[in-house]
Every structure is written in structure tokens, then in C-alpha cells.
Amino acid sequence: MEKNVEISMLNQFYGKLLTDKQTEFIDNYYNNDLSLSEIAENNGITRQAVRDNIKKGEKKLFEYEEKLAFMKRTLKQEKKIDKVLSELSKIQKESSDKKIADILENIKKELNCLV
């Protein structure tokens, strides 16, 4: 997974555990594509202070994921749900029974809510 995407996702999972500034700076840097200089200017601090906050925040995010593994488990669960949905679609296409097709469609809707 690309580092930028990974950090952005980790920030969604664990951002509330960081300082407000760390979360804000990581969001602005990785999601809003602001440069360190732009973030520094917007906050009246140095570029180095922004970089330090981001690096400390990134380190914490990776530490949380290493200990808690929420993102890893979530991605694994999403893959399993996608596989189940695919299998249900196959069964649904092969079934000629309208009642079974309706039940499978309801199951697929419920699983889609989990993804």
C-alpha cells in the first residue's frame, strides 16, 4: 500500500488519539495536499515545527496500528466480505428460485452495509 494512503487511513482510525495539531497537520498534508510551508503559514509556525508534528504523529499512528491492528483487521474483513458477496452473486445467477434470489439479495444488501 502506498505510504500516503496508509497514513491517511491510519489517521482515520487513530487520529483522535493524536494531538489536535498532529491530526490536523497530517490531514492537511496527506489529504488536502498542502505543503509544509502552507501549513506553517496557516498556523503561524515554522515549517520545521509542522514537519516535526507530522513525523511524531506518523510514528504514533504506526505504533497504534502495530499494537491494535484495527486497520489490518478491517481490510482483511472487507476482503472476506467482498469474496462472500461475489459467491452470493454466483449462486443468485444460477438459481431459478425467486424466493432464494430475494433472500440472497437481502443478504448482499446487509453485507454491503458492512463494507
Tab-separated table of N, CA and C in Angstrom:
chain	number	residue	atom	x	y	z
A	1	MET	N	0.845	-1.168	0.000
A	1	MET	CA	0.000	0.000	0.000
A	1	MET	C	0.897	1.241	0.000
A	2	GLU	N	0.510	2.233	-0.753
A	2	GLU	CA	1.273	3.474	-0.833
A	2	GLU	C	1.285	4.160	0.538
A	3	LYS	N	2.427	4.727	0.881
A	3	LYS	CA	2.605	5.324	2.208
A	3	LYS	C	1.568	6.420	2.478
A	4	ASN	N	1.320	7.282	1.501
A	4	ASN	CA	0.362	8.373	1.705
A	4	ASN	C	-1.032	7.853	2.024
A	5	VAL	N	-1.439	6.832	1.303
A	5	VAL	CA	-2.765	6.236	1.528
A	5	VAL	C	-2.808	5.573	2.899
A	6	GLU	N	-1.743	4.854	3.220
A	6	GLU	CA	-1.686	4.161	4.504
A	6	GLU	C	-1.769	5.144	5.670
A	7	ILE	N	-1.014	6.226	5.612
A	7	ILE	CA	-1.035	7.203	6.700
A	7	ILE	C	-2.395	7.881	6.780
A	8	SER	N	-2.974	8.185	5.646
A	8	SER	CA	-4.308	8.786	5.636
A	8	SER	C	-5.332	7.858	6.298
A	9	MET	N	-5.261	6.567	5.978
A	9	MET	CA	-6.183	5.601	6.586
A	9	MET	C	-5.913	5.445	8.080
A	10	LEU	N	-4.645	5.369	8.445
A	10	LEU	CA	-4.308	5.261	9.872
A	10	LEU	C	-4.820	6.471	10.636
A	11	ASN	N	-4.747	7.639	10.015
A	11	ASN	CA	-5.234	8.856	10.656
A	11	ASN	C	-6.748	8.791	10.866
A	12	GLN	N	-7.450	8.152	9.946
A	12	GLN	CA	-8.895	7.974	10.126
A	12	GLN	C	-9.182	7.047	11.303
A	13	PHE	N	-8.387	6.003	11.438
A	13	PHE	CA	-8.591	5.043	12.528
A	13	PHE	C	-8.171	5.603	13.884
A	14	TYR	N	-6.995	6.197	13.939
A	14	TYR	CA	-6.386	6.543	15.225
A	14	TYR	C	-6.178	8.044	15.439
A	15	GLY	N	-6.630	8.872	14.539
A	15	GLY	CA	-6.382	10.310	14.624
A	15	GLY	C	-6.842	10.946	15.924
A	16	LYS	N	-7.911	10.451	16.474
A	16	LYS	CA	-8.424	11.005	17.736
A	16	LYS	C	-7.478	10.760	18.906
A	17	LEU	N	-6.534	9.845	18.738
A	17	LEU	CA	-5.572	9.551	19.794
A	17	LEU	C	-4.341	10.461	19.720
A	18	LEU	N	-4.225	11.208	18.631
A	18	LEU	CA	-3.126	12.153	18.471
A	18	LEU	C	-3.540	13.512	19.021
A	19	THR	N	-2.589	14.439	19.065
A	19	THR	CA	-2.958	15.807	19.435
A	19	THR	C	-3.787	16.386	18.291
A	20	ASP	N	-4.554	17.405	18.587
A	20	ASP	CA	-5.376	18.047	17.555
A	20	ASP	C	-4.502	18.553	16.410
A	21	LYS	N	-3.362	19.137	16.744
A	21	LYS	CA	-2.455	19.678	15.721
A	21	LYS	C	-1.874	18.567	14.855
A	22	GLN	N	-1.480	17.471	15.471
A	22	GLN	CA	-0.937	16.362	14.683
A	22	GLN	C	-1.972	15.848	13.691
A	23	THR	N	-3.179	15.657	14.167
A	23	THR	CA	-4.256	15.183	13.292
A	23	THR	C	-4.519	16.176	12.169
A	24	GLU	N	-4.623	17.439	12.528
A	24	GLU	CA	-4.892	18.491	11.545
A	24	GLU	C	-3.775	18.576	10.509
A	25	PHE	N	-2.525	18.564	10.956
A	25	PHE	CA	-1.400	18.689	10.039
A	25	PHE	C	-1.297	17.477	9.114
A	26	ILE	N	-1.484	16.293	9.664
A	26	ILE	CA	-1.438	15.077	8.836
A	26	ILE	C	-2.562	15.111	7.811
A	27	ASP	N	-3.750	15.512	8.224
A	27	ASP	CA	-4.882	15.615	7.302
A	27	ASP	C	-4.589	16.620	6.193
A	28	ASN	N	-4.082	17.786	6.576
A	28	ASN	CA	-3.781	18.809	5.573
A	28	ASN	C	-2.671	18.368	4.625
A	29	TYR	N	-1.681	17.696	5.146
A	29	TYR	CA	-0.541	17.280	4.337
A	29	TYR	C	-0.898	16.125	3.404
A	30	TYR	N	-1.553	15.102	3.943
A	30	TYR	CA	-1.814	13.900	3.147
A	30	TYR	C	-3.143	13.932	2.393
A	31	ASN	N	-4.159	14.547	2.947
A	31	ASN	CA	-5.469	14.539	2.293
A	31	ASN	C	-5.758	15.805	1.498
A	32	ASN	N	-5.316	16.939	2.010
A	32	ASN	CA	-5.603	18.211	1.339
A	32	ASN	C	-4.443	18.688	0.480
A	33	ASP	N	-3.365	17.897	0.463
A	33	ASP	CA	-2.204	18.160	-0.384
A	33	ASP	C	-1.580	19.549	-0.159
A	34	LEU	N	-1.583	20.001	1.086
A	34	LEU	CA	-0.911	21.258	1.415
A	34	LEU	C	0.558	20.970	1.684
A	35	SER	N	1.401	21.903	1.341
A	35	SER	CA	2.831	21.746	1.609
A	35	SER	C	3.108	22.086	3.067
A	36	LEU	N	4.289	21.702	3.525
A	36	LEU	CA	4.693	22.050	4.887
A	36	LEU	C	4.678	23.565	5.067
A	37	SER	N	5.138	24.285	4.060
A	37	SER	CA	5.173	25.757	4.126
A	37	SER	C	3.768	26.349	4.231
A	38	GLU	N	2.826	25.793	3.472
A	38	GLU	CA	1.449	26.289	3.525
A	38	GLU	C	0.827	26.044	4.897
A	39	ILE	N	1.048	24.863	5.429
A	39	ILE	CA	0.511	24.542	6.759
A	39	ILE	C	1.140	25.454	7.806
A	40	ALA	N	2.458	25.658	7.698
A	40	ALA	CA	3.166	26.536	8.644
A	40	ALA	C	2.616	27.950	8.581
A	41	GLU	N	2.427	28.453	7.380
A	41	GLU	CA	1.911	29.811	7.209
A	41	GLU	C	0.506	29.942	7.778
A	42	ASN	N	-0.341	28.957	7.533
A	42	ASN	CA	-1.721	28.980	8.031
A	42	ASN	C	-1.796	28.943	9.554
A	43	ASN	N	-0.762	28.381	10.186
A	43	ASN	CA	-0.766	28.220	11.642
A	43	ASN	C	0.212	29.128	12.369
A	44	GLY	N	0.914	29.959	11.625
A	44	GLY	CA	1.844	30.898	12.236
A	44	GLY	C	3.009	30.245	12.956
A	45	ILE	N	3.486	29.127	12.391
A	45	ILE	CA	4.626	28.426	12.976
A	45	ILE	C	5.639	28.131	11.883
A	46	THR	N	6.763	27.560	12.257
A	46	THR	CA	7.783	27.256	11.266
A	46	THR	C	7.466	25.974	10.512
A	47	ARG	N	8.070	25.874	9.341
A	47	ARG	CA	7.939	24.676	8.524
A	47	ARG	C	8.482	23.470	9.287
A	48	GLN	N	9.569	23.663	10.014
A	48	GLN	CA	10.184	22.582	10.789
A	48	GLN	C	9.244	22.084	11.897
A	49	ALA	N	8.523	23.019	12.527
A	49	ALA	CA	7.573	22.627	13.574
A	49	ALA	C	6.452	21.767	12.987
A	50	VAL	N	5.998	22.128	11.798
A	50	VAL	CA	4.962	21.342	11.122
A	50	VAL	C	5.507	19.947	10.822
A	51	ARG	N	6.708	19.885	10.248
A	51	ARG	CA	7.324	18.605	9.909
A	51	ARG	C	7.486	17.733	11.154
A	52	ASP	N	7.955	18.320	12.246
A	52	ASP	CA	8.131	17.564	13.490
A	52	ASP	C	6.802	17.003	13.992
A	53	ASN	N	5.749	17.823	13.946
A	53	ASN	CA	4.421	17.372	14.376
A	53	ASN	C	3.930	16.224	13.510
A	54	ILE	N	4.124	16.332	12.210
A	54	ILE	CA	3.681	15.277	11.291
A	54	ILE	C	4.462	13.996	11.547
A	55	LYS	N	5.771	14.090	11.671
A	55	LYS	CA	6.602	12.899	11.890
A	55	LYS	C	6.266	12.215	13.210
A	56	LYS	N	6.064	13.001	14.268
A	56	LYS	CA	5.686	12.416	15.558
A	56	LYS	C	4.319	11.745	15.457
A	57	GLY	N	3.399	12.405	14.760
A	57	GLY	CA	2.067	11.834	14.569
A	57	GLY	C	2.113	10.538	13.776
A	58	GLU	N	2.907	10.536	12.697
A	58	GLU	CA	3.052	9.319	11.888
A	58	GLU	C	3.598	8.175	12.736
A	59	LYS	N	4.613	8.471	13.524
A	59	LYS	CA	5.213	7.444	14.377
A	59	LYS	C	4.172	6.854	15.325
A	60	LYS	N	3.370	7.728	15.930
A	60	LYS	CA	2.315	7.264	16.849
A	60	LYS	C	1.289	6.402	16.096
A	61	LEU	N	0.887	6.843	14.898
A	61	LEU	CA	-0.093	6.085	14.122
A	61	LEU	C	0.397	4.670	13.846
A	62	PHE	N	1.653	4.555	13.436
A	62	PHE	CA	2.208	3.229	13.156
A	62	PHE	C	2.328	2.394	14.430
A	63	GLU	N	2.643	3.038	15.550
A	63	GLU	CA	2.706	2.319	16.822
A	63	GLU	C	1.330	1.795	17.222
A	64	TYR	N	0.306	2.625	17.073
A	64	TYR	CA	-1.053	2.186	17.404
A	64	TYR	C	-1.470	1.016	16.529
A	65	GLU	N	-1.180	1.108	15.233
A	65	GLU	CA	-1.568	0.023	14.328
A	65	GLU	C	-0.805	-1.250	14.659
A	66	GLU	N	0.460	-1.127	15.004
A	66	GLU	CA	1.249	-2.304	15.366
A	66	GLU	C	0.657	-3.001	16.589
A	67	LYS	N	0.193	-2.223	17.555
A	67	LYS	CA	-0.340	-2.804	18.788
A	67	LYS	C	-1.794	-3.258	18.644
A	68	LEU	N	-2.605	-2.478	17.941
A	68	LEU	CA	-4.039	-2.743	17.886
A	68	LEU	C	-4.510	-3.427	16.598
A	69	ALA	N	-3.840	-3.155	15.512
A	69	ALA	CA	-4.116	-3.776	14.201
A	69	ALA	C	-5.557	-3.611	13.719
A	70	PHE	N	-6.189	-2.489	14.028
A	70	PHE	CA	-7.561	-2.260	13.568
A	70	PHE	C	-7.635	-2.166	12.046
A	71	MET	N	-6.709	-1.431	11.452
A	71	MET	CA	-6.750	-1.263	10.005
A	71	MET	C	-6.519	-2.597	9.301
A	72	LYS	N	-5.545	-3.351	9.759
A	72	LYS	CA	-5.250	-4.651	9.158
A	72	LYS	C	-6.466	-5.563	9.227
A	73	ARG	N	-7.098	-5.606	10.391
A	73	ARG	CA	-8.281	-6.467	10.553
A	73	ARG	C	-9.440	-5.979	9.703
A	74	THR	N	-9.607	-4.668	9.620
A	74	THR	CA	-10.699	-4.106	8.819
A	74	THR	C	-10.515	-4.418	7.343
A	75	LEU	N	-9.296	-4.246	6.840
A	75	LEU	CA	-9.033	-4.544	5.432
A	75	LEU	C	-9.225	-6.034	5.143
A	76	LYS	N	-8.803	-6.870	6.063
A	76	LYS	CA	-8.978	-8.322	5.914
A	76	LYS	C	-10.467	-8.674	5.896
A	77	GLN	N	-11.222	-8.055	6.793
A	77	GLN	CA	-12.662	-8.302	6.861
A	77	GLN	C	-13.345	-7.832	5.573
A	78	GLU	N	-12.941	-6.691	5.038
A	78	GLU	CA	-13.536	-6.188	3.800
A	78	GLU	C	-13.273	-7.140	2.632
A	79	LYS	N	-12.072	-7.703	2.579
A	79	LYS	CA	-11.761	-8.672	1.526
A	79	LYS	C	-12.649	-9.900	1.639
A	80	LYS	N	-12.842	-10.379	2.872
A	80	LYS	CA	-13.695	-11.557	3.083
A	80	LYS	C	-15.139	-11.254	2.693
A	81	ILE	N	-15.623	-10.089	3.044
A	81	ILE	CA	-16.991	-9.710	2.686
A	81	ILE	C	-17.136	-9.630	1.177
A	82	ASP	N	-16.146	-9.047	0.502
A	82	ASP	CA	-16.183	-8.975	-0.964
A	82	ASP	C	-16.247	-10.368	-1.580
A	83	LYS	N	-15.491	-11.292	-1.012
A	83	LYS	CA	-15.492	-12.663	-1.529
A	83	LYS	C	-16.865	-13.313	-1.325
A	84	VAL	N	-17.438	-13.129	-0.146
A	84	VAL	CA	-18.765	-13.684	0.137
A	84	VAL	C	-19.800	-13.075	-0.812
A	85	LEU	N	-19.729	-11.766	-1.032
A	85	LEU	CA	-20.658	-11.117	-1.951
A	85	LEU	C	-20.527	-11.681	-3.363
A	86	SER	N	-19.307	-11.926	-3.772
A	86	SER	CA	-19.073	-12.498	-5.095
A	86	SER	C	-19.687	-13.892	-5.203
A	87	GLU	N	-19.493	-14.693	-4.161
A	87	GLU	CA	-20.057	-16.047	-4.164
A	87	GLU	C	-21.590	-16.010	-4.143
A	88	LEU	N	-22.144	-15.090	-3.383
A	88	LEU	CA	-23.605	-14.963	-3.347
A	88	LEU	C	-24.155	-14.565	-4.714
A	89	SER	N	-23.439	-13.694	-5.408
A	89	SER	CA	-23.868	-13.291	-6.748
A	89	SER	C	-23.876	-14.473	-7.706
A	90	LYS	N	-22.863	-15.328	-7.594
A	90	LYS	CA	-22.805	-16.524	-8.437
A	90	LYS	C	-24.005	-17.432	-8.172
A	91	ILE	N	-24.290	-17.657	-6.897
A	91	ILE	CA	-25.430	-18.516	-6.525
A	91	ILE	C	-26.724	-17.895	-7.025
A	92	GLN	N	-26.831	-16.589	-6.851
A	92	GLN	CA	-28.043	-15.887	-7.255
A	92	GLN	C	-28.274	-16.001	-8.762
A	93	LYS	N	-27.222	-15.905	-9.548
A	93	LYS	CA	-27.344	-16.004	-11.005
A	93	LYS	C	-27.745	-17.407	-11.437
A	94	GLU	N	-27.254	-18.404	-10.710
A	94	GLU	CA	-27.531	-19.791	-11.074
A	94	GLU	C	-28.873	-20.286	-10.557
A	95	SER	N	-29.455	-19.567	-9.604
A	95	SER	CA	-30.712	-20.011	-9.004
A	95	SER	C	-31.902	-19.538	-9.839
A	96	SER	N	-32.848	-20.442	-9.998
A	96	SER	CA	-34.074	-20.080	-10.718
A	96	SER	C	-35.220	-19.808	-9.747
A	97	ASP	N	-34.970	-20.038	-8.470
A	97	ASP	CA	-35.995	-19.843	-7.446
A	97	ASP	C	-36.021	-18.368	-7.029
A	98	LYS	N	-37.147	-17.712	-7.256
A	98	LYS	CA	-37.303	-16.278	-6.956
A	98	LYS	C	-37.145	-15.999	-5.464
A	99	LYS	N	-37.660	-16.869	-4.623
A	99	LYS	CA	-37.580	-16.683	-3.179
A	99	LYS	C	-36.124	-16.701	-2.708
A	100	ILE	N	-35.360	-17.657	-3.217
A	100	ILE	CA	-33.938	-17.747	-2.854
A	100	ILE	C	-33.192	-16.516	-3.368
A	101	ALA	N	-33.505	-16.089	-4.582
A	101	ALA	CA	-32.861	-14.901	-5.151
A	101	ALA	C	-33.140	-13.670	-4.296
A	102	ASP	N	-34.362	-13.546	-3.797
A	102	ASP	CA	-34.718	-12.399	-2.940
A	102	ASP	C	-33.964	-12.457	-1.602
A	103	ILE	N	-33.870	-13.631	-1.029
A	103	ILE	CA	-33.141	-13.798	0.234
A	103	ILE	C	-31.669	-13.443	0.040
A	104	LEU	N	-31.089	-13.941	-1.040
A	104	LEU	CA	-29.682	-13.643	-1.328
A	104	LEU	C	-29.472	-12.146	-1.546
A	105	GLU	N	-30.410	-11.512	-2.203
A	105	GLU	CA	-30.304	-10.062	-2.428
A	105	GLU	C	-30.327	-9.310	-1.103
A	106	ASN	N	-31.175	-9.731	-0.181
A	106	ASN	CA	-31.225	-9.097	1.147
A	106	ASN	C	-29.920	-9.306	1.916
A	107	ILE	N	-29.370	-10.494	1.805
A	107	ILE	CA	-28.087	-10.777	2.466
A	107	ILE	C	-26.997	-9.882	1.882
A	108	LYS	N	-26.987	-9.750	0.562
A	108	LYS	CA	-25.980	-8.908	-0.090
A	108	LYS	C	-26.108	-7.448	0.361
A	109	LYS	N	-27.324	-6.970	0.502
A	109	LYS	CA	-27.531	-5.585	0.968
A	109	LYS	C	-26.982	-5.401	2.377
A	110	GLU	N	-27.241	-6.366	3.228
A	110	GLU	CA	-26.747	-6.286	4.604
A	110	GLU	C	-25.223	-6.309	4.649
A	111	LEU	N	-24.618	-7.171	3.841
A	111	LEU	CA	-23.152	-7.245	3.805
A	111	LEU	C	-22.545	-5.975	3.235
A	112	ASN	N	-23.204	-5.398	2.238
A	112	ASN	CA	-22.701	-4.142	1.657
A	112	ASN	C	-22.673	-3.015	2.677
A	113	CYS	N	-23.558	-3.072	3.645
A	113	CYS	CA	-23.571	-2.049	4.714
A	113	CYS	C	-22.345	-2.172	5.606
A	114	LEU	N	-21.719	-3.333	5.655
A	114	LEU	CA	-20.547	-3.556	6.492
A	114	LEU	C	-19.260	-3.077	5.834
A	115	VAL	N	-19.281	-2.921	4.533
A	115	VAL	CA	-18.067	-2.532	3.790
A	115	VAL	C	-17.946	-1.032	3.731
